[in-house]
Short mmCIF file of C-alpha atoms in Angstrom, two decimals:
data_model
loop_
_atom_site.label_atom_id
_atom_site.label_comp_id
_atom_site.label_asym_id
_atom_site.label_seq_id
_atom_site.Cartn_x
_atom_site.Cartn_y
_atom_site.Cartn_z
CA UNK A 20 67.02 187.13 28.18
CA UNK A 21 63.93 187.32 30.49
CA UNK A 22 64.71 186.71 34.22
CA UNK A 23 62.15 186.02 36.96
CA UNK A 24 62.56 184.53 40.92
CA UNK A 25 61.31 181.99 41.26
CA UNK A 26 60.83 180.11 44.97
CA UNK A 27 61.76 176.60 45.06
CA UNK A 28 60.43 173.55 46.75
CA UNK A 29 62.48 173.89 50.03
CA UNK A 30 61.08 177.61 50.35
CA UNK A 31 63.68 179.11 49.34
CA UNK A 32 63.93 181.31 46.21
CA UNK A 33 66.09 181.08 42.94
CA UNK A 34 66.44 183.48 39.61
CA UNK A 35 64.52 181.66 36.52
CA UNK A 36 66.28 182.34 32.93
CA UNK A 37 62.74 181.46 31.11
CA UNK A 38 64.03 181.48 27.66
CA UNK A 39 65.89 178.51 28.59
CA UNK A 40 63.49 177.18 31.62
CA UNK A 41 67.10 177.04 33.25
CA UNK A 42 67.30 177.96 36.48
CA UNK A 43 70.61 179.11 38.38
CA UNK A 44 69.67 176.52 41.61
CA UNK A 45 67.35 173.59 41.77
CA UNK A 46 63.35 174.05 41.44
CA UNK A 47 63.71 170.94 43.82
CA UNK A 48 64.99 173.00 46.56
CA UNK A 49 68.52 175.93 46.22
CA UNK A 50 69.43 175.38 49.93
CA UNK A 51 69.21 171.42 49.83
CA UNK A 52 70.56 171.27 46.65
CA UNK A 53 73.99 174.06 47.31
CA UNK A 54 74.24 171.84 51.08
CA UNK A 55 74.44 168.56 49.43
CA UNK A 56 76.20 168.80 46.69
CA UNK A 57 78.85 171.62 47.89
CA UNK A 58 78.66 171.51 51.46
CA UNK A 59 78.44 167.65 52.71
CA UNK A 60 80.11 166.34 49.26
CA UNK A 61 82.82 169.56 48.76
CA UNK A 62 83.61 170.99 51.90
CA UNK A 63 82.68 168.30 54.49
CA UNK A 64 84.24 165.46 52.67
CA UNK A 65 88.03 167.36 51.87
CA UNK A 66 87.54 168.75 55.28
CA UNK A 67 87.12 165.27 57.31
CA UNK A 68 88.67 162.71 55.02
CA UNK A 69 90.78 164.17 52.58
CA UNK A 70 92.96 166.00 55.09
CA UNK A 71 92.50 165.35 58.84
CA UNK A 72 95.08 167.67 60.23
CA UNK A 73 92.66 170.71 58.83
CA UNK A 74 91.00 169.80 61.90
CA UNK A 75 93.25 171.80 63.65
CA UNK A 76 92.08 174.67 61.60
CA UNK A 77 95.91 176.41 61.43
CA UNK A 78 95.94 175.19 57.43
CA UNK A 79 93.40 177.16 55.10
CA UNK A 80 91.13 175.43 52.34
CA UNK A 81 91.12 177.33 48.92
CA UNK A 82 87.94 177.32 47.03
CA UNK A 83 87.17 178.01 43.38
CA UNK A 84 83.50 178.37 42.68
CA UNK A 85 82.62 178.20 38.98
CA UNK A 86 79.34 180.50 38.84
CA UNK A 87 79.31 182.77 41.53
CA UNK A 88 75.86 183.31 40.95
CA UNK A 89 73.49 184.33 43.95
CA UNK A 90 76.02 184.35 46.26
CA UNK A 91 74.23 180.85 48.14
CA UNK A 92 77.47 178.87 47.91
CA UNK A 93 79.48 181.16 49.25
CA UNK A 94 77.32 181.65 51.88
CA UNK A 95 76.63 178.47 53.04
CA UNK A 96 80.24 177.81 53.19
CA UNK A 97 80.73 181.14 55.22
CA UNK A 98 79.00 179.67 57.61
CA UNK A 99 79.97 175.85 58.00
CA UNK A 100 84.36 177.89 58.31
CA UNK A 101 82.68 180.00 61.26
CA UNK A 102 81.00 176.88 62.54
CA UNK A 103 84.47 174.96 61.80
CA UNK A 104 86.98 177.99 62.97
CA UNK A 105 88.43 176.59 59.43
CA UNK A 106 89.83 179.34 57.11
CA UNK A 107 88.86 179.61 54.21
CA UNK A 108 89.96 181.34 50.92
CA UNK A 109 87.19 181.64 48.26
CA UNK A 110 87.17 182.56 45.21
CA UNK A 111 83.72 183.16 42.65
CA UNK A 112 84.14 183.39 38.91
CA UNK A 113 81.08 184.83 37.03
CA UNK A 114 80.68 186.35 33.78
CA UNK A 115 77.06 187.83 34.31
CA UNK A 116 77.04 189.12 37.78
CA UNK A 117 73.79 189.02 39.23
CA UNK A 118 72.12 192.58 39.65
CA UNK A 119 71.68 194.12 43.02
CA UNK A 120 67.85 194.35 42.68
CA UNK A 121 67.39 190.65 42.15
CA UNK A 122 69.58 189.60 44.83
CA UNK A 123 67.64 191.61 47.37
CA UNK A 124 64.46 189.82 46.83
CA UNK A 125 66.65 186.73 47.32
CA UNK A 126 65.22 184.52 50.87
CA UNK A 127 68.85 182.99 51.65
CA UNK A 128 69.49 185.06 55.00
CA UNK A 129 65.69 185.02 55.99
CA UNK A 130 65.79 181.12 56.17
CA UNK A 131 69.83 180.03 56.90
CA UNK A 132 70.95 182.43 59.55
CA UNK A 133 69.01 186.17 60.12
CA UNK A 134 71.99 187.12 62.17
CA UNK A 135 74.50 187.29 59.24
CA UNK A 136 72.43 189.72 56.68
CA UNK A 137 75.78 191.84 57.04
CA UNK A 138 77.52 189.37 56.24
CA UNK A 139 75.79 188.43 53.34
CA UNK A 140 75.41 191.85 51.49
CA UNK A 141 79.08 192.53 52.25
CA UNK A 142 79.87 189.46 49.50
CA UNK A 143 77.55 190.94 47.28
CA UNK A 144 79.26 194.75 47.80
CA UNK A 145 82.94 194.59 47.69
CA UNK A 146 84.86 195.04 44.68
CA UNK A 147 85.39 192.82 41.77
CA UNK A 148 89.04 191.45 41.70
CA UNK A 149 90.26 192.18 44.88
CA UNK A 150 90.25 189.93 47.83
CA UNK A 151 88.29 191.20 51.31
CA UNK A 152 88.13 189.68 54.46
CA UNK A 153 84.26 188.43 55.12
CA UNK A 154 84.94 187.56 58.69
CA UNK A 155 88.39 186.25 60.06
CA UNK A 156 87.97 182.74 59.04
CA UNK A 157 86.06 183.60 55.00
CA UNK A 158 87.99 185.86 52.44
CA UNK A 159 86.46 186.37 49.45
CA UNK A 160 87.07 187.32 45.97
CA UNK A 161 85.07 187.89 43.40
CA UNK A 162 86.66 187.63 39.66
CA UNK A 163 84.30 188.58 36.46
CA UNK A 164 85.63 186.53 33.79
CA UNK A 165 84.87 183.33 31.47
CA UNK A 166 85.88 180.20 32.68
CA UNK A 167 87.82 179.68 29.84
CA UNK A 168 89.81 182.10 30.60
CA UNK A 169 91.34 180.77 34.06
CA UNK A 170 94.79 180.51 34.49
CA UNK A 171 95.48 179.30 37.87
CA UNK A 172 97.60 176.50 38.30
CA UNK A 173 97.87 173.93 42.11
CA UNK A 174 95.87 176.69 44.06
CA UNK A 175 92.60 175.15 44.81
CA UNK A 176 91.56 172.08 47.18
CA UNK A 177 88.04 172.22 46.15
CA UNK A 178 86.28 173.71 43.01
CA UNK A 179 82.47 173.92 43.22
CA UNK A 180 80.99 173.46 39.48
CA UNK A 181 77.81 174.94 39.32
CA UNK A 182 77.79 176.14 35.59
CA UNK A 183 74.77 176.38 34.08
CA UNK A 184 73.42 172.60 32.87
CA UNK A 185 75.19 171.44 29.68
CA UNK A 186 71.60 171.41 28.16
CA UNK A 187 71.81 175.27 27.51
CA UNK A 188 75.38 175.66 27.35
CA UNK A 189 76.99 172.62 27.02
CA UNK A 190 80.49 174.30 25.65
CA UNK A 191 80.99 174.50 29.48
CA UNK A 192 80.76 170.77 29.98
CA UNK A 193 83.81 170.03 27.93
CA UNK A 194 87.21 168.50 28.05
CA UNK A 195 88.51 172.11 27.70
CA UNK A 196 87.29 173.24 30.78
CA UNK A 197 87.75 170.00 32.75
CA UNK A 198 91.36 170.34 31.89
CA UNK A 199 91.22 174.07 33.09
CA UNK A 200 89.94 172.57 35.92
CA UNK A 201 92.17 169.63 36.65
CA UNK A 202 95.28 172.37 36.39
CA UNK A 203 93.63 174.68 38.88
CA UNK A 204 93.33 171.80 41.69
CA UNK A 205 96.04 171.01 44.18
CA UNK A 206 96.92 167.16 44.01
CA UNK A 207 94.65 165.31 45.81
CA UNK A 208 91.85 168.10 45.35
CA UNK A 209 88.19 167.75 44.79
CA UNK A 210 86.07 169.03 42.46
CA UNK A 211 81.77 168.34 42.91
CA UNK A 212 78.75 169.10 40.65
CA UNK A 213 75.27 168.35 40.56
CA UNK A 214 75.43 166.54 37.24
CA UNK A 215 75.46 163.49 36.89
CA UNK A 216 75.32 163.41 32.65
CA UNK A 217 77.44 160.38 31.03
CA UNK A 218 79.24 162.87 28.88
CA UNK A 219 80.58 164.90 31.69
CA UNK A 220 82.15 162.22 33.35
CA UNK A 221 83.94 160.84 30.57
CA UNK A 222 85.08 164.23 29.84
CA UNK A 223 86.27 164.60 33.31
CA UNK A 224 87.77 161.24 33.15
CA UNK A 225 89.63 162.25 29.58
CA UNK A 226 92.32 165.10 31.58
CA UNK A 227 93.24 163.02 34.47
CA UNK A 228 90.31 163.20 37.22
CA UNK A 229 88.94 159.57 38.79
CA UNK A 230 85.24 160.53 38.90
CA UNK A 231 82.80 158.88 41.55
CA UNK A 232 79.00 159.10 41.50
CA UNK A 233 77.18 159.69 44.36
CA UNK A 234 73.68 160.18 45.93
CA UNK A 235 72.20 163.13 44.31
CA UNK A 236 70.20 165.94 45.80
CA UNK A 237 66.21 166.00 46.16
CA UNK A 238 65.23 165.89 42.84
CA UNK A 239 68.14 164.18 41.24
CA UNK A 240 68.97 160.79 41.13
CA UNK A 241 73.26 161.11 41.19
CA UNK A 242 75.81 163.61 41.30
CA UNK A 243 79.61 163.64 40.66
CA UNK A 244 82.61 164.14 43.08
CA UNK A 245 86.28 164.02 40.55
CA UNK A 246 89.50 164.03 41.91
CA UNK A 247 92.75 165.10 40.82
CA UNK A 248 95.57 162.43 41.59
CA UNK A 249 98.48 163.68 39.21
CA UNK A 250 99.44 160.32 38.75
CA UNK A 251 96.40 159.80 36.55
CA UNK A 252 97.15 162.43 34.00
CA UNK A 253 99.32 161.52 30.98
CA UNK A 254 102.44 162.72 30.64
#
């Protein structure tokens, strides 16, 4: 399929899939967009009311993002566990890796932090399944697989969902991957997306998760936070 960058309205650039017009961040703005719904509504909110004593920064926070993708995620949340001195474990399934030659034309580093272009090309370098140290607080590993095909079971705190929109590929919007999901959180862990689609919070709802919608992003009206509370899940 056809692929073109594309640069959003916040400046800042995305990659375009035009035979679907789908794009793999918001044409309303990739940095607002990855900040609100992954940074203030993932990371922030586990990080300050979920669990207090992470404060102290001696406990680390396991991530699981669903669709690697750019690399923007990741690299926002680099930088808010160097800000925080919070380790952080981090994880990025993708099927499709993006190529090298479209994420160098890629305006993340240029408008979030110039100082950390090292930084970012290093998560874009090292090897697929095998975890690397990004900086002392951010370790990183990068797994090329389906989603269907995770196994993990109580590692996670927080999963990012950022899947492709259930428009193009709505077999990833499913109660078969929600419950892949729900088994892959810790209790008590959190799991955000940008959608806000009726169907995917029932679905959610259907393996356990209490769903919440909240504020969306520029462009979108809501999004959805789910959490896992074991409790909830039928026996």
């Amino acid at each position: 399929m056809k692929r073109k960058i594309i640069t959003t309205s916040d400046g800042s650039k995305t990659i375009q899939i035009e035979d679907w017009n789908e794009q793999y961040h918001s044409i309303h703005g990739a940095i607002q967009e990855a900040n609100h719904v992954f940074i203030k509504h993932g990371l922030l909110f586990y990080y300050q009311s979920c669990h207090p004593e992470l404060v102290s920064g001696s406990n680390s926070i396991s991530i699981l993002e669903i669709g690697f993708g750019t690399g923007l995620n990741a690299f926002l949340t680099y930088l808010k566990a160097e800000e925080l001195q919070q380790p952080i474990n981090y994880v990025g399934v993708e099927a499709y890796p993006v190529k090298s030659e479209e994420i160098a034309q890629l305006n993340y580093v240029e408008l979030i932090s110039e100082n950390n272009n090292a930084e970012f090309n290093k998560m874009h370098s090292i090897p697929l399944e095998e975890a690397q140290k990004i900086s002392p607080s951010f370790t990183l590993e990068k797994q090329e697989k389906f989603f269907k095909d995770i196994t993990d079971e109580n590692k996670f705190d927080i999963i990012y969902f950022d899947a492709f929109g259930a428009r193009v590929q709505p077999e990833l919007w499913t109660e078969d991957i929600f419950s892949i999901m729900y088994k892959a959180l810790k209790d008590n862990g959190v799991l955000v997306t940008y959608s806000a689609k009726g169907s995917v919070r029932r679905a959610m709802q259907a393996v356990g998760f209490t769903v919440e919608r909240l504020p969306g992003p520029p462009g979108k009206r809501e999004m959805l936070r789910a959490t896992k509370h074991s409790a909830n899940a039928e026996s």
